[in-house]
Amino acid sequence: MTPTLPAATGFLVSARQGVGRAPGPVFATLGAHESTAEALRTQTLDAVLVHSGSAEDAVARFGDTALVLAGELYNREELLTLLPSGSDVRTDAQLVRALLGVYDLHAFRLLNGRFAAAAALGNRVLLATDHAGSVPLYTLPAPGRVLAATEIKALVPSTADTPPAGRPVADAPRVRRVPGVHQVPAGTVLDLDVRTGTAVTSRTWAPPLSRRVMSEAEATAAVRTTLERAVRARTAGGTTPLVVLSGGIDSSGVAALAAAHTRGPLDTLSMGTDTADEFAEARVVAGHLGSAHREITVPTADLLGQLPYAVWASESVDPDIIEYLLPLTALYRALDGPPRRILTGYGADIPLAGMHREDRLPQLDTAVAYDMATFDGLNEMTPVLSGIQGHWSTHPYWDRDVLDLLVSLEAGLKRRYGRDKWVLREAMSALLPQETVNRPKLGVHEGSGTTSSFSLLLMDAGVPDADVHRAKSLVVREIFDRVVVEGLDPAVVSTTDAVDQVAARLKETE
């Protein structure tokens, strides 16, 4: 039986020459911590792993190469065909290490997964993210030592004994107010020289620019088949997954496909507040699928009070993204019990332009191209959101093969007959009630009332309506500085205090 969670869900690594001390762990991700040290010929790779009981499976070594992997692969069977029969590759980490021995850093071009990886070989350190950067990865390189972690906060305590500027990393954005720390871009491997801290950047994936012309029948069949494969890869192993269900086409499609590959009833979960919910719509789908369904209501005041947790987990400073992630954070924090494998419908709007109500196809395709070019670094998909409660979330719409297909479909298949996300709705039409298939799009921040409640909180504090969005950005940055940069526990950081301080500053500048 496949474990519910990957072998490791996060890490902090230190690749160094000579003597030195490994940094201590600071993670929002809940789990046991295990330290390991791999002494290679020219460097030592120290690591602290966050895990749920199988940390040794997240580390692989052969000869003068050692690798640490957080996350999981979804095309393992395909990858095995690239290695000699009988190869000892029981774990995902062993498989990636073996592929490195054949393809070097180009091995990361082959992987479809949700992962971050650090490998030491010779005088080099390779830091790689999956195609979507869905497991964020950060680095602080300096001559003689390269640090990397799946959370910014794990690197902050280490900056005191590191040159403040670190080494610049081309094409990698710097992290706000943490000197020398850069975020590894999505679909990228950094090839660093541990002696100098210098890096060479290589892309391993990029959103497709060309568009595919397909018939309606061909496109809908391809979408269903590719999405079904992605869901099956995430539900294999015998454990019953939990699907976050809003009753919209995105999450309902994932639930329907997951139910087909789950022994016994599927588990589904919906979240709402005292001001808004989508419970009725989700019940229709749960009843249709026969799932074991649960509803969680979070009072609006409590939801807004969890803003520090959303920032702490996502380490994002984009207020729009935080609004999307806040209800998910509240849902995960309210989910008690043992660690769960959670599937979501999150992310379908980006490649399918679901948030755009534009019938003119050039503008619709422009929106898709822009959204795919600007998602990196927003940390929308980070597993830390569910990881703060010990769970592992995964998003089938951002499977590499699914993205390659959805992005490349010509815009007329995404907006057709006056319906948004037409090709997805058509692909799922045989599996779901028609009222679900035809239901208009509603974002998670809208269905829970998050956006309006956050706006009202600011206006009640005296922020003019015209300044609300700017104020949201300032509040999120204020909280980021406290819970990520300063390292405060989000439990002691008040959303209301941050709002009041921002409102006061804005009033002073009037």
Short mmCIF file of C-alpha atoms in Angstrom, two decimals:
data_model
loop_
_atom_site.label_atom_id
_atom_site.label_comp_id
_atom_site.label_asym_id
_atom_site.label_seq_id
_atom_site.Cartn_x
_atom_site.Cartn_y
_atom_site.Cartn_z
CA MET A 1 0.00 0.00 0.00
CA THR A 2 1.32 3.44 -0.93
CA PRO A 3 1.79 5.76 2.06
CA THR A 4 -0.75 8.56 2.41
CA LEU A 5 1.97 11.22 2.34
CA PRO A 6 5.23 11.42 0.37
CA ALA A 7 8.41 10.33 2.11
CA ALA A 8 9.23 13.99 2.83
CA THR A 9 7.06 17.07 2.48
CA GLY A 10 9.78 19.68 3.03
CA PHE A 11 13.48 20.11 3.69
CA LEU A 12 16.32 22.40 4.62
CA VAL A 13 19.69 21.47 3.12
CA SER A 14 23.20 22.79 3.52
CA ALA A 15 25.83 21.87 0.93
CA ARG A 16 29.24 22.96 2.15
CA GLN A 17 32.96 22.47 1.83
CA GLY A 18 35.08 21.82 4.89
CA VAL A 19 33.80 22.19 8.42
CA GLY A 20 30.74 24.07 9.52
CA ARG A 21 27.44 23.62 11.25
CA ALA A 22 24.14 22.70 9.69
CA PRO A 23 21.34 25.23 10.26
CA GLY A 24 18.42 24.41 12.53
CA PRO A 25 14.95 23.72 11.15
CA VAL A 26 12.11 26.24 11.13
CA PHE A 27 9.03 25.06 9.23
CA ALA A 28 5.33 25.78 9.11
CA THR A 29 4.83 22.28 7.70
CA LEU A 30 3.76 19.90 10.46
CA GLY A 31 5.65 16.63 10.78
CA ALA A 32 8.59 14.89 12.38
CA HIS A 33 12.07 16.25 11.69
CA GLU A 34 15.00 14.02 10.82
CA SER A 35 18.57 15.10 10.16
CA THR A 36 20.95 13.40 7.79
CA ALA A 37 24.50 14.07 6.62
CA GLU A 38 26.06 12.71 3.44
CA ALA A 39 29.84 13.18 3.32
CA LEU A 40 30.88 13.21 -0.32
CA ARG A 41 34.37 13.49 -1.77
CA THR A 42 34.42 17.29 -2.11
CA GLN A 43 31.43 18.46 -0.07
CA THR A 44 28.99 17.51 2.66
CA LEU A 45 25.22 17.59 2.19
CA ASP A 46 23.39 18.12 5.48
CA ALA A 47 19.60 17.97 5.49
CA VAL A 48 16.69 18.33 7.84
CA LEU A 49 13.59 16.66 6.45
CA VAL A 50 9.94 17.11 7.39
CA HIS A 51 8.29 13.72 7.14
CA SER A 52 5.48 11.48 8.36
CA GLY A 53 7.48 8.35 9.08
CA SER A 54 9.62 7.48 6.05
CA ALA A 55 12.32 10.15 5.84
CA GLU A 56 14.98 7.67 4.74
CA ASP A 57 13.04 7.19 1.49
CA ALA A 58 13.49 10.88 0.66
CA VAL A 59 17.30 10.57 0.48
CA ALA A 60 19.24 8.64 -2.15
CA ARG A 61 22.98 8.22 -2.52
CA PHE A 62 25.18 6.39 -4.98
CA GLY A 63 28.91 6.97 -5.30
CA ASP A 64 29.67 10.69 -5.11
CA THR A 65 26.06 11.82 -5.63
CA ALA A 66 23.45 12.44 -2.95
CA LEU A 67 19.90 13.68 -3.47
CA VAL A 68 17.09 14.91 -1.24
CA LEU A 69 13.51 14.97 -2.56
CA ALA A 70 10.39 16.54 -1.07
CA GLY A 71 7.18 15.50 -2.80
CA GLU A 72 6.29 12.80 -5.31
CA LEU A 73 6.41 11.77 -8.96
CA TYR A 74 3.39 11.00 -11.15
CA ASN A 75 5.04 9.39 -14.19
CA ARG A 76 7.15 6.85 -12.34
CA GLU A 77 6.26 3.91 -14.61
CA GLU A 78 7.30 5.83 -17.71
CA LEU A 79 10.57 6.88 -16.10
CA LEU A 80 11.46 3.34 -15.13
CA THR A 81 11.58 2.39 -18.81
CA LEU A 82 14.57 4.71 -19.23
CA LEU A 83 16.74 2.69 -16.83
CA PRO A 84 18.26 -0.79 -17.19
CA SER A 85 15.97 -3.55 -15.97
CA GLY A 86 16.70 -4.55 -12.42
CA SER A 87 17.80 -1.07 -11.34
CA ASP A 88 17.41 -0.51 -7.59
CA VAL A 89 14.93 2.37 -7.66
CA ARG A 90 12.35 1.50 -5.02
CA THR A 91 11.71 5.14 -4.06
CA ASP A 92 11.14 8.32 -6.03
CA ALA A 93 14.39 9.74 -4.67
CA GLN A 94 16.32 6.70 -5.90
CA LEU A 95 14.66 7.01 -9.30
CA VAL A 96 15.63 10.66 -9.69
CA ARG A 97 19.20 9.95 -8.56
CA ALA A 98 19.48 7.13 -11.08
CA LEU A 99 18.19 9.39 -13.85
CA LEU A 100 20.76 12.03 -12.87
CA GLY A 101 23.44 9.42 -13.48
CA VAL A 102 22.20 9.05 -17.05
CA TYR A 103 20.93 12.51 -18.02
CA ASP A 104 22.65 14.82 -15.50
CA LEU A 105 20.51 17.94 -14.83
CA HIS A 106 18.38 17.21 -17.91
CA ALA A 107 16.78 14.43 -15.86
CA PHE A 108 14.48 17.09 -14.41
CA ARG A 109 13.01 17.70 -17.87
CA LEU A 110 11.60 14.17 -17.73
CA LEU A 111 9.73 14.43 -14.43
CA ASN A 112 6.03 14.97 -13.98
CA GLY A 113 5.51 15.52 -10.29
CA ARG A 114 4.98 17.77 -7.32
CA PHE A 115 8.43 18.16 -5.83
CA ALA A 116 11.50 20.15 -4.89
CA ALA A 117 14.92 18.53 -5.06
CA ALA A 118 18.50 19.22 -3.99
CA ALA A 119 21.39 17.12 -5.29
CA ALA A 120 25.12 17.27 -4.54
CA LEU A 121 27.58 15.84 -7.06
CA GLY A 122 31.25 16.70 -7.37
CA ASN A 123 31.58 20.45 -6.70
CA ARG A 124 28.03 21.09 -7.92
CA VAL A 125 24.69 21.53 -6.22
CA LEU A 126 21.54 21.13 -8.30
CA LEU A 127 18.36 22.76 -7.02
CA ALA A 128 15.22 21.90 -8.97
CA THR A 129 11.51 22.59 -8.81
CA ASP A 130 8.73 20.78 -10.61
CA HIS A 131 7.29 22.27 -13.80
CA ALA A 132 4.91 24.56 -11.89
CA GLY A 133 7.09 25.29 -8.86
CA SER A 134 4.22 23.82 -6.88
CA VAL A 135 6.60 22.96 -4.04
CA PRO A 136 8.37 26.31 -3.58
CA LEU A 137 12.15 26.23 -3.21
CA TYR A 138 14.46 28.98 -1.98
CA THR A 139 18.23 29.29 -1.87
CA LEU A 140 20.92 31.34 -0.19
CA PRO A 141 24.18 30.67 -2.07
CA ALA A 142 27.56 31.90 -0.85
CA PRO A 143 31.18 30.85 -1.50
CA GLY A 144 31.78 27.51 0.23
CA ARG A 145 28.16 26.91 1.21
CA VAL A 146 24.77 26.70 -0.51
CA LEU A 147 21.61 26.67 1.57
CA ALA A 148 18.22 25.69 0.21
CA ALA A 149 14.80 25.15 1.77
CA THR A 150 11.19 24.62 0.85
CA GLU A 151 10.17 27.50 3.13
CA ILE A 152 11.70 30.97 3.40
CA LYS A 153 11.45 30.94 7.18
CA ALA A 154 13.84 27.99 7.33
CA LEU A 155 16.56 30.22 5.87
CA VAL A 156 15.92 33.40 7.85
CA PRO A 157 17.71 32.32 11.07
CA SER A 158 20.76 31.34 9.00
CA THR A 159 21.38 34.76 7.50
CA ALA A 160 23.15 36.07 10.60
CA ASP A 161 26.39 34.23 9.83
CA THR A 162 26.16 34.57 6.03
CA PRO A 163 27.32 37.52 3.90
CA PRO A 164 24.19 39.72 3.77
CA ALA A 165 24.09 39.97 -0.01
CA GLY A 166 24.86 36.33 -0.71
CA ARG A 167 25.52 35.59 -4.38
CA PRO A 168 23.19 36.96 -7.06
CA VAL A 169 21.21 34.34 -8.98
CA ALA A 170 20.26 35.28 -12.53
CA ASP A 171 16.56 35.05 -13.35
CA ALA A 172 15.66 34.11 -9.78
CA PRO A 173 13.62 36.69 -7.85
CA ARG A 174 14.85 37.93 -4.50
CA VAL A 175 12.73 37.34 -1.43
CA ARG A 176 11.28 40.36 0.32
CA ARG A 177 13.42 41.61 3.24
CA VAL A 178 15.55 38.45 3.51
CA PRO A 179 19.01 39.40 2.17
CA GLY A 180 20.59 37.01 -0.29
CA VAL A 181 17.63 34.63 -0.50
CA HIS A 182 16.18 33.88 -3.96
CA GLN A 183 13.23 31.78 -5.07
CA VAL A 184 14.04 29.06 -7.57
CA PRO A 185 11.76 29.68 -10.56
CA ALA A 186 9.16 27.14 -11.59
CA GLY A 187 10.34 24.54 -14.08
CA THR A 188 13.97 25.37 -13.40
CA VAL A 189 17.15 23.73 -12.20
CA LEU A 190 19.94 25.86 -10.73
CA ASP A 191 23.41 24.43 -11.26
CA LEU A 192 25.53 25.95 -8.49
CA ASP A 193 29.25 25.71 -7.85
CA VAL A 194 29.56 25.13 -4.12
CA ARG A 195 33.07 26.61 -4.14
CA THR A 196 31.97 30.01 -5.45
CA GLY A 197 28.20 30.08 -4.93
CA THR A 198 27.67 31.02 -8.56
CA ALA A 199 24.70 29.59 -10.46
CA VAL A 200 23.74 28.70 -14.00
CA THR A 201 19.99 28.58 -14.67
CA SER A 202 18.41 25.96 -16.95
CA ARG A 203 14.70 25.81 -17.76
CA THR A 204 13.11 22.37 -17.65
CA TRP A 205 9.54 23.36 -18.60
CA ALA A 206 7.65 26.32 -19.97
CA PRO A 207 3.95 26.81 -20.77
CA PRO A 208 3.31 25.98 -24.43
CA LEU A 209 3.00 29.01 -26.70
CA SER A 210 1.51 27.24 -29.70
CA ARG A 211 -2.18 26.35 -29.83
CA ARG A 212 -3.67 23.04 -30.92
CA VAL A 213 -6.60 22.87 -33.34
CA MET A 214 -8.83 19.94 -32.42
CA SER A 215 -12.40 18.93 -33.10
CA GLU A 216 -14.89 19.20 -30.23
CA ALA A 217 -15.03 15.43 -29.80
CA GLU A 218 -11.26 15.02 -29.96
CA ALA A 219 -10.65 17.84 -27.47
CA THR A 220 -13.20 16.66 -24.90
CA ALA A 221 -11.92 13.10 -25.09
CA ALA A 222 -8.33 14.28 -24.64
CA VAL A 223 -9.23 16.45 -21.64
CA ARG A 224 -11.10 13.66 -19.90
CA THR A 225 -8.42 11.05 -20.59
CA THR A 226 -5.51 13.27 -19.51
CA LEU A 227 -7.26 14.53 -16.39
CA GLU A 228 -8.35 11.02 -15.49
CA ARG A 229 -4.74 9.85 -15.73
CA ALA A 230 -3.63 12.69 -13.44
CA VAL A 231 -6.28 11.87 -10.84
CA ARG A 232 -5.49 8.16 -10.99
CA ALA A 233 -1.79 8.87 -10.39
CA ARG A 234 -2.73 10.81 -7.26
CA THR A 235 -5.14 8.21 -5.86
CA ALA A 236 -3.18 4.99 -6.45
CA GLY A 237 -2.24 2.85 -3.49
CA GLY A 238 -5.45 1.99 -1.69
CA THR A 239 -5.85 4.96 0.65
CA THR A 240 -9.12 6.87 0.37
CA PRO A 241 -8.40 10.44 -0.71
CA LEU A 242 -10.29 13.49 0.42
CA VAL A 243 -11.58 15.88 -2.26
CA VAL A 244 -12.29 19.51 -1.42
CA LEU A 245 -15.67 20.02 -3.08
CA SER A 246 -17.36 23.33 -3.86
CA GLY A 247 -19.94 21.99 -6.27
CA GLY A 248 -18.38 23.83 -9.22
CA ILE A 249 -17.20 22.08 -12.36
CA ASP A 250 -13.50 22.09 -11.36
CA SER A 251 -13.70 20.32 -8.02
CA SER A 252 -16.70 18.21 -9.06
CA GLY A 253 -14.79 16.87 -12.06
CA VAL A 254 -11.90 15.83 -9.85
CA ALA A 255 -14.30 14.22 -7.36
CA ALA A 256 -16.08 12.26 -10.09
CA LEU A 257 -12.82 10.90 -11.49
CA ALA A 258 -11.43 10.14 -8.03
CA ALA A 259 -14.61 8.25 -7.09
CA ALA A 260 -14.05 5.96 -10.07
CA HIS A 261 -10.62 4.96 -8.72
CA THR A 262 -11.43 4.69 -5.01
CA ARG A 263 -12.49 1.55 -3.21
CA GLY A 264 -15.61 2.34 -1.24
CA PRO A 265 -17.15 5.79 -0.88
CA LEU A 266 -15.00 8.81 -1.66
CA ASP A 267 -14.53 11.39 1.11
CA THR A 268 -15.57 14.94 0.21
CA LEU A 269 -15.45 18.16 2.21
CA SER A 270 -16.95 21.62 1.78
CA MET A 271 -16.22 24.84 3.63
CA GLY A 272 -18.35 27.95 4.11
CA THR A 273 -18.78 30.87 6.47
CA ASP A 274 -21.69 32.43 8.30
CA THR A 275 -22.06 34.90 5.42
CA ALA A 276 -21.68 32.66 2.36
CA ASP A 277 -21.33 29.02 1.39
CA GLU A 278 -21.78 26.60 -1.49
CA PHE A 279 -23.11 23.73 0.59
CA ALA A 280 -26.28 23.14 -1.44
CA GLU A 281 -24.33 22.89 -4.70
CA ALA A 282 -21.76 20.54 -3.17
CA ARG A 283 -24.48 18.29 -1.74
CA VAL A 284 -25.85 17.71 -5.23
CA VAL A 285 -22.48 16.33 -6.34
CA ALA A 286 -21.85 14.39 -3.13
CA GLY A 287 -25.26 12.75 -3.43
CA HIS A 288 -24.68 11.91 -7.08
CA LEU A 289 -21.31 10.29 -6.33
CA GLY A 290 -22.40 8.68 -3.06
CA SER A 291 -19.46 10.22 -1.23
CA ALA A 292 -19.04 10.47 2.52
CA HIS A 293 -19.55 14.22 2.73
CA ARG A 294 -18.75 16.72 5.46
CA GLU A 295 -19.39 20.46 5.81
CA ILE A 296 -17.33 22.89 7.86
CA THR A 297 -18.58 26.36 8.74
CA VAL A 298 -15.99 28.93 9.81
CA PRO A 299 -17.33 32.19 11.29
CA THR A 300 -16.23 35.16 9.18
CA ALA A 301 -14.40 36.77 12.09
CA ASP A 302 -12.42 33.57 12.61
CA LEU A 303 -11.71 33.33 8.87
CA LEU A 304 -10.20 36.82 8.74
CA GLY A 305 -8.34 36.11 11.96
CA GLN A 306 -6.51 33.30 10.15
CA LEU A 307 -4.94 35.67 7.64
CA PRO A 308 -1.56 35.37 9.43
CA TYR A 309 -1.70 31.58 8.96
CA ALA A 310 -2.40 31.93 5.23
CA VAL A 311 0.59 34.26 4.80
CA TRP A 312 2.76 32.12 7.08
CA ALA A 313 2.00 29.00 5.04
CA SER A 314 2.06 30.44 1.52
CA GLU A 315 4.81 33.03 2.07
CA SER A 316 3.07 35.09 -0.61
CA VAL A 317 2.66 38.87 -0.55
CA ASP A 318 0.05 39.06 -3.30
CA PRO A 319 -3.27 40.12 -1.71
CA ASP A 320 -5.41 38.55 -4.44
CA ILE A 321 -3.69 35.19 -4.01
CA ILE A 322 -4.01 35.41 -0.24
CA GLU A 323 -7.76 35.93 -0.64
CA TYR A 324 -7.96 32.74 -2.70
CA LEU A 325 -5.86 30.81 -0.18
CA LEU A 326 -7.43 32.09 3.04
CA PRO A 327 -10.58 29.91 2.91
CA LEU A 328 -8.45 26.89 2.02
CA THR A 329 -6.17 27.60 4.96
CA ALA A 330 -9.17 27.83 7.29
CA LEU A 331 -10.57 24.58 5.89
CA TYR A 332 -7.30 22.68 6.32
CA ARG A 333 -6.81 23.99 9.86
CA ALA A 334 -10.30 22.83 10.76
CA LEU A 335 -9.66 19.35 9.38
CA ASP A 336 -8.81 17.20 12.37
CA GLY A 337 -7.70 13.60 12.47
CA PRO A 338 -4.73 11.77 10.91
CA PRO A 339 -2.82 13.05 7.88
CA ARG A 340 -4.89 12.92 4.69
CA ARG A 341 -4.15 12.93 0.97
CA ILE A 342 -6.25 15.80 -0.36
CA LEU A 343 -7.21 16.46 -3.97
CA THR A 344 -8.55 19.83 -5.10
CA GLY A 345 -9.95 21.41 -8.23
CA TYR A 346 -7.75 24.44 -7.67
CA GLY A 347 -5.98 26.00 -10.62
CA ALA A 348 -8.25 25.06 -13.54
CA ASP A 349 -9.17 28.70 -14.12
CA ILE A 350 -5.64 29.68 -15.14
CA PRO A 351 -5.13 27.49 -18.25
CA LEU A 352 -8.84 27.63 -19.14
CA ALA A 353 -9.36 31.37 -18.54
CA GLY A 354 -12.22 30.57 -16.20
CA MET A 355 -12.18 33.94 -14.46
CA HIS A 356 -12.45 35.86 -17.74
CA ARG A 357 -15.86 36.54 -19.27
CA GLU A 358 -14.53 37.45 -22.69
CA ASP A 359 -16.17 36.14 -25.86
CA ARG A 360 -13.61 37.75 -28.17
CA LEU A 361 -11.05 35.01 -28.63
CA PRO A 362 -7.90 37.11 -29.10
CA GLN A 363 -8.45 38.78 -25.72
CA LEU A 364 -9.25 35.44 -24.10
CA ASP A 365 -6.02 33.88 -25.36
CA THR A 366 -4.10 36.98 -24.29
CA ALA A 367 -5.48 36.44 -20.78
CA VAL A 368 -4.39 32.79 -20.77
CA ALA A 369 -0.90 33.68 -21.99
CA TYR A 370 -0.57 36.41 -19.36
CA ASP A 371 -1.80 34.24 -16.49
CA MET A 372 0.55 31.41 -17.44
CA ALA A 373 3.46 33.84 -17.70
CA THR A 374 2.84 35.40 -14.28
CA PHE A 375 1.81 32.56 -11.96
CA ASP A 376 5.38 31.82 -10.86
CA GLY A 377 6.33 32.93 -7.37
CA LEU A 378 2.75 33.43 -6.19
CA ASN A 379 2.83 30.08 -4.35
CA GLU A 380 -0.81 29.31 -5.07
CA MET A 381 -0.17 25.57 -5.16
CA THR A 382 2.14 25.23 -2.15
CA PRO A 383 1.54 22.08 -0.07
CA VAL A 384 2.37 24.03 3.08
CA LEU A 385 -1.24 25.30 3.16
CA SER A 386 -2.46 21.83 4.09
CA GLY A 387 0.91 20.91 5.58
CA ILE A 388 0.40 23.21 8.58
CA GLN A 389 -2.13 20.62 9.73
CA GLY A 390 -0.03 17.65 8.59
CA HIS A 391 -1.92 16.90 5.35
CA TRP A 392 -0.69 16.61 1.74
CA SER A 393 -2.64 18.37 -0.99
CA THR A 394 -2.27 17.91 -4.72
CA HIS A 395 -3.94 19.57 -7.72
CA PRO A 396 -4.66 17.45 -10.81
CA TYR A 397 -5.32 20.46 -13.07
CA TRP A 398 -1.67 21.42 -12.60
CA ASP A 399 -0.33 18.03 -13.55
CA ARG A 400 2.30 18.64 -16.23
CA ASP A 401 0.47 16.68 -18.93
CA VAL A 402 -2.86 18.30 -18.08
CA LEU A 403 -1.34 21.76 -18.26
CA ASP A 404 0.39 20.99 -21.55
CA LEU A 405 -2.99 20.04 -23.01
CA LEU A 406 -5.22 22.70 -21.47
CA VAL A 407 -2.91 25.63 -22.18
CA SER A 408 -2.36 24.58 -25.76
CA LEU A 409 -6.05 24.25 -26.69
CA GLU A 410 -7.21 27.08 -28.93
CA ALA A 411 -9.34 29.67 -27.16
CA GLY A 412 -12.53 28.74 -28.99
CA LEU A 413 -12.63 25.46 -27.06
CA LYS A 414 -12.35 27.28 -23.74
CA ARG A 415 -15.11 29.80 -24.40
CA ARG A 416 -17.74 28.24 -26.66
CA TYR A 417 -21.46 28.67 -27.11
CA GLY A 418 -21.31 31.47 -24.53
CA ARG A 419 -20.02 29.11 -21.80
CA ASP A 420 -16.76 29.46 -19.90
CA LYS A 421 -14.50 26.39 -19.70
CA TRP A 422 -16.67 24.69 -22.30
CA VAL A 423 -14.24 21.86 -23.08
CA LEU A 424 -13.96 20.85 -19.42
CA ARG A 425 -17.73 21.00 -18.89
CA GLU A 426 -18.28 18.87 -21.98
CA ALA A 427 -15.62 16.36 -20.90
CA MET A 428 -17.29 15.92 -17.49
CA SER A 429 -20.91 16.00 -18.69
CA ALA A 430 -21.44 12.24 -18.56
CA LEU A 431 -20.13 12.00 -14.98
CA LEU A 432 -21.99 14.80 -13.21
CA PRO A 433 -25.51 16.21 -12.82
CA GLN A 434 -26.36 18.71 -15.52
CA GLU A 435 -26.98 21.45 -12.98
CA THR A 436 -23.35 21.05 -11.89
CA VAL A 437 -22.04 20.96 -15.44
CA ASN A 438 -23.94 24.17 -16.26
CA ARG A 439 -23.32 26.01 -13.01
CA PRO A 440 -21.69 29.44 -13.52
CA LYS A 441 -18.16 29.96 -12.26
CA LEU A 442 -17.68 31.14 -8.67
CA GLY A 443 -14.23 31.52 -7.08
CA VAL A 444 -13.48 30.06 -3.65
CA HIS A 445 -12.97 33.59 -2.32
CA GLU A 446 -16.41 34.53 -3.62
CA GLY A 447 -18.25 31.41 -2.48
CA SER A 448 -16.98 31.90 1.08
CA GLY A 449 -17.45 35.67 1.14
CA THR A 450 -13.73 36.19 1.79
CA THR A 451 -13.18 39.11 -0.58
CA SER A 452 -16.17 41.13 0.60
CA SER A 453 -15.49 40.41 4.27
CA PHE A 454 -11.85 41.50 4.00
CA SER A 455 -12.92 44.67 2.19
CA LEU A 456 -15.54 45.43 4.85
CA LEU A 457 -12.97 44.98 7.63
CA LEU A 458 -10.75 47.62 6.03
CA MET A 459 -13.59 50.05 5.37
CA ASP A 460 -14.77 49.68 8.97
CA ALA A 461 -11.24 50.71 9.98
CA GLY A 462 -11.61 53.90 7.96
CA VAL A 463 -10.01 52.92 4.64
CA PRO A 464 -11.81 54.62 1.72
CA ASP A 465 -13.30 52.27 -0.85
CA ALA A 466 -10.86 53.53 -3.53
CA ASP A 467 -7.89 52.51 -1.34
CA VAL A 468 -9.11 49.07 -0.28
CA HIS A 469 -7.01 47.01 -2.70
CA ARG A 470 -3.85 48.97 -1.88
CA ALA A 471 -4.61 48.56 1.83
CA LYS A 472 -4.99 44.80 1.39
CA SER A 473 -1.53 44.67 -0.15
CA LEU A 474 -0.06 46.66 2.74
CA VAL A 475 -1.78 44.44 5.33
CA VAL A 476 -0.45 41.26 3.68
CA ARG A 477 3.09 42.70 3.54
CA GLU A 478 2.87 43.78 7.18
CA ILE A 479 1.85 40.28 8.22
CA PHE A 480 4.53 38.69 5.98
CA ASP A 481 7.20 40.75 7.71
CA ARG A 482 6.00 39.57 11.09
CA VAL A 483 5.43 35.84 10.55
CA VAL A 484 8.09 35.11 7.90
CA VAL A 485 10.86 37.70 8.28
CA GLU A 486 10.65 38.24 12.05
CA GLY A 487 9.60 34.66 12.74
CA LEU A 488 6.63 35.40 14.97
CA ASP A 489 4.10 32.67 15.61
CA PRO A 490 0.97 33.47 13.56
CA ALA A 491 -1.08 32.76 16.69
CA VAL A 492 0.25 35.97 18.25
CA VAL A 493 -0.16 38.13 15.13
CA SER A 494 -3.49 39.93 14.91
CA THR A 495 -5.20 40.63 11.60
CA THR A 496 -7.13 43.46 13.23
CA ASP A 497 -3.95 45.10 14.54
CA ALA A 498 -2.35 44.92 11.09
CA VAL A 499 -5.48 46.45 9.51
CA ASP A 500 -5.59 49.25 12.09
CA GLN A 501 -1.91 50.07 11.58
CA VAL A 502 -2.30 50.21 7.80
CA ALA A 503 -5.44 52.32 8.07
CA ALA A 504 -3.63 54.75 10.36
CA ARG A 505 -0.67 55.03 7.98
CA LEU A 506 -2.93 55.68 5.02
CA LYS A 507 -4.77 58.37 6.94
CA GLU A 508 -1.48 60.09 7.78
CA THR A 509 -0.60 60.30 4.09
CA GLU A 510 -3.89 61.86 3.01
#
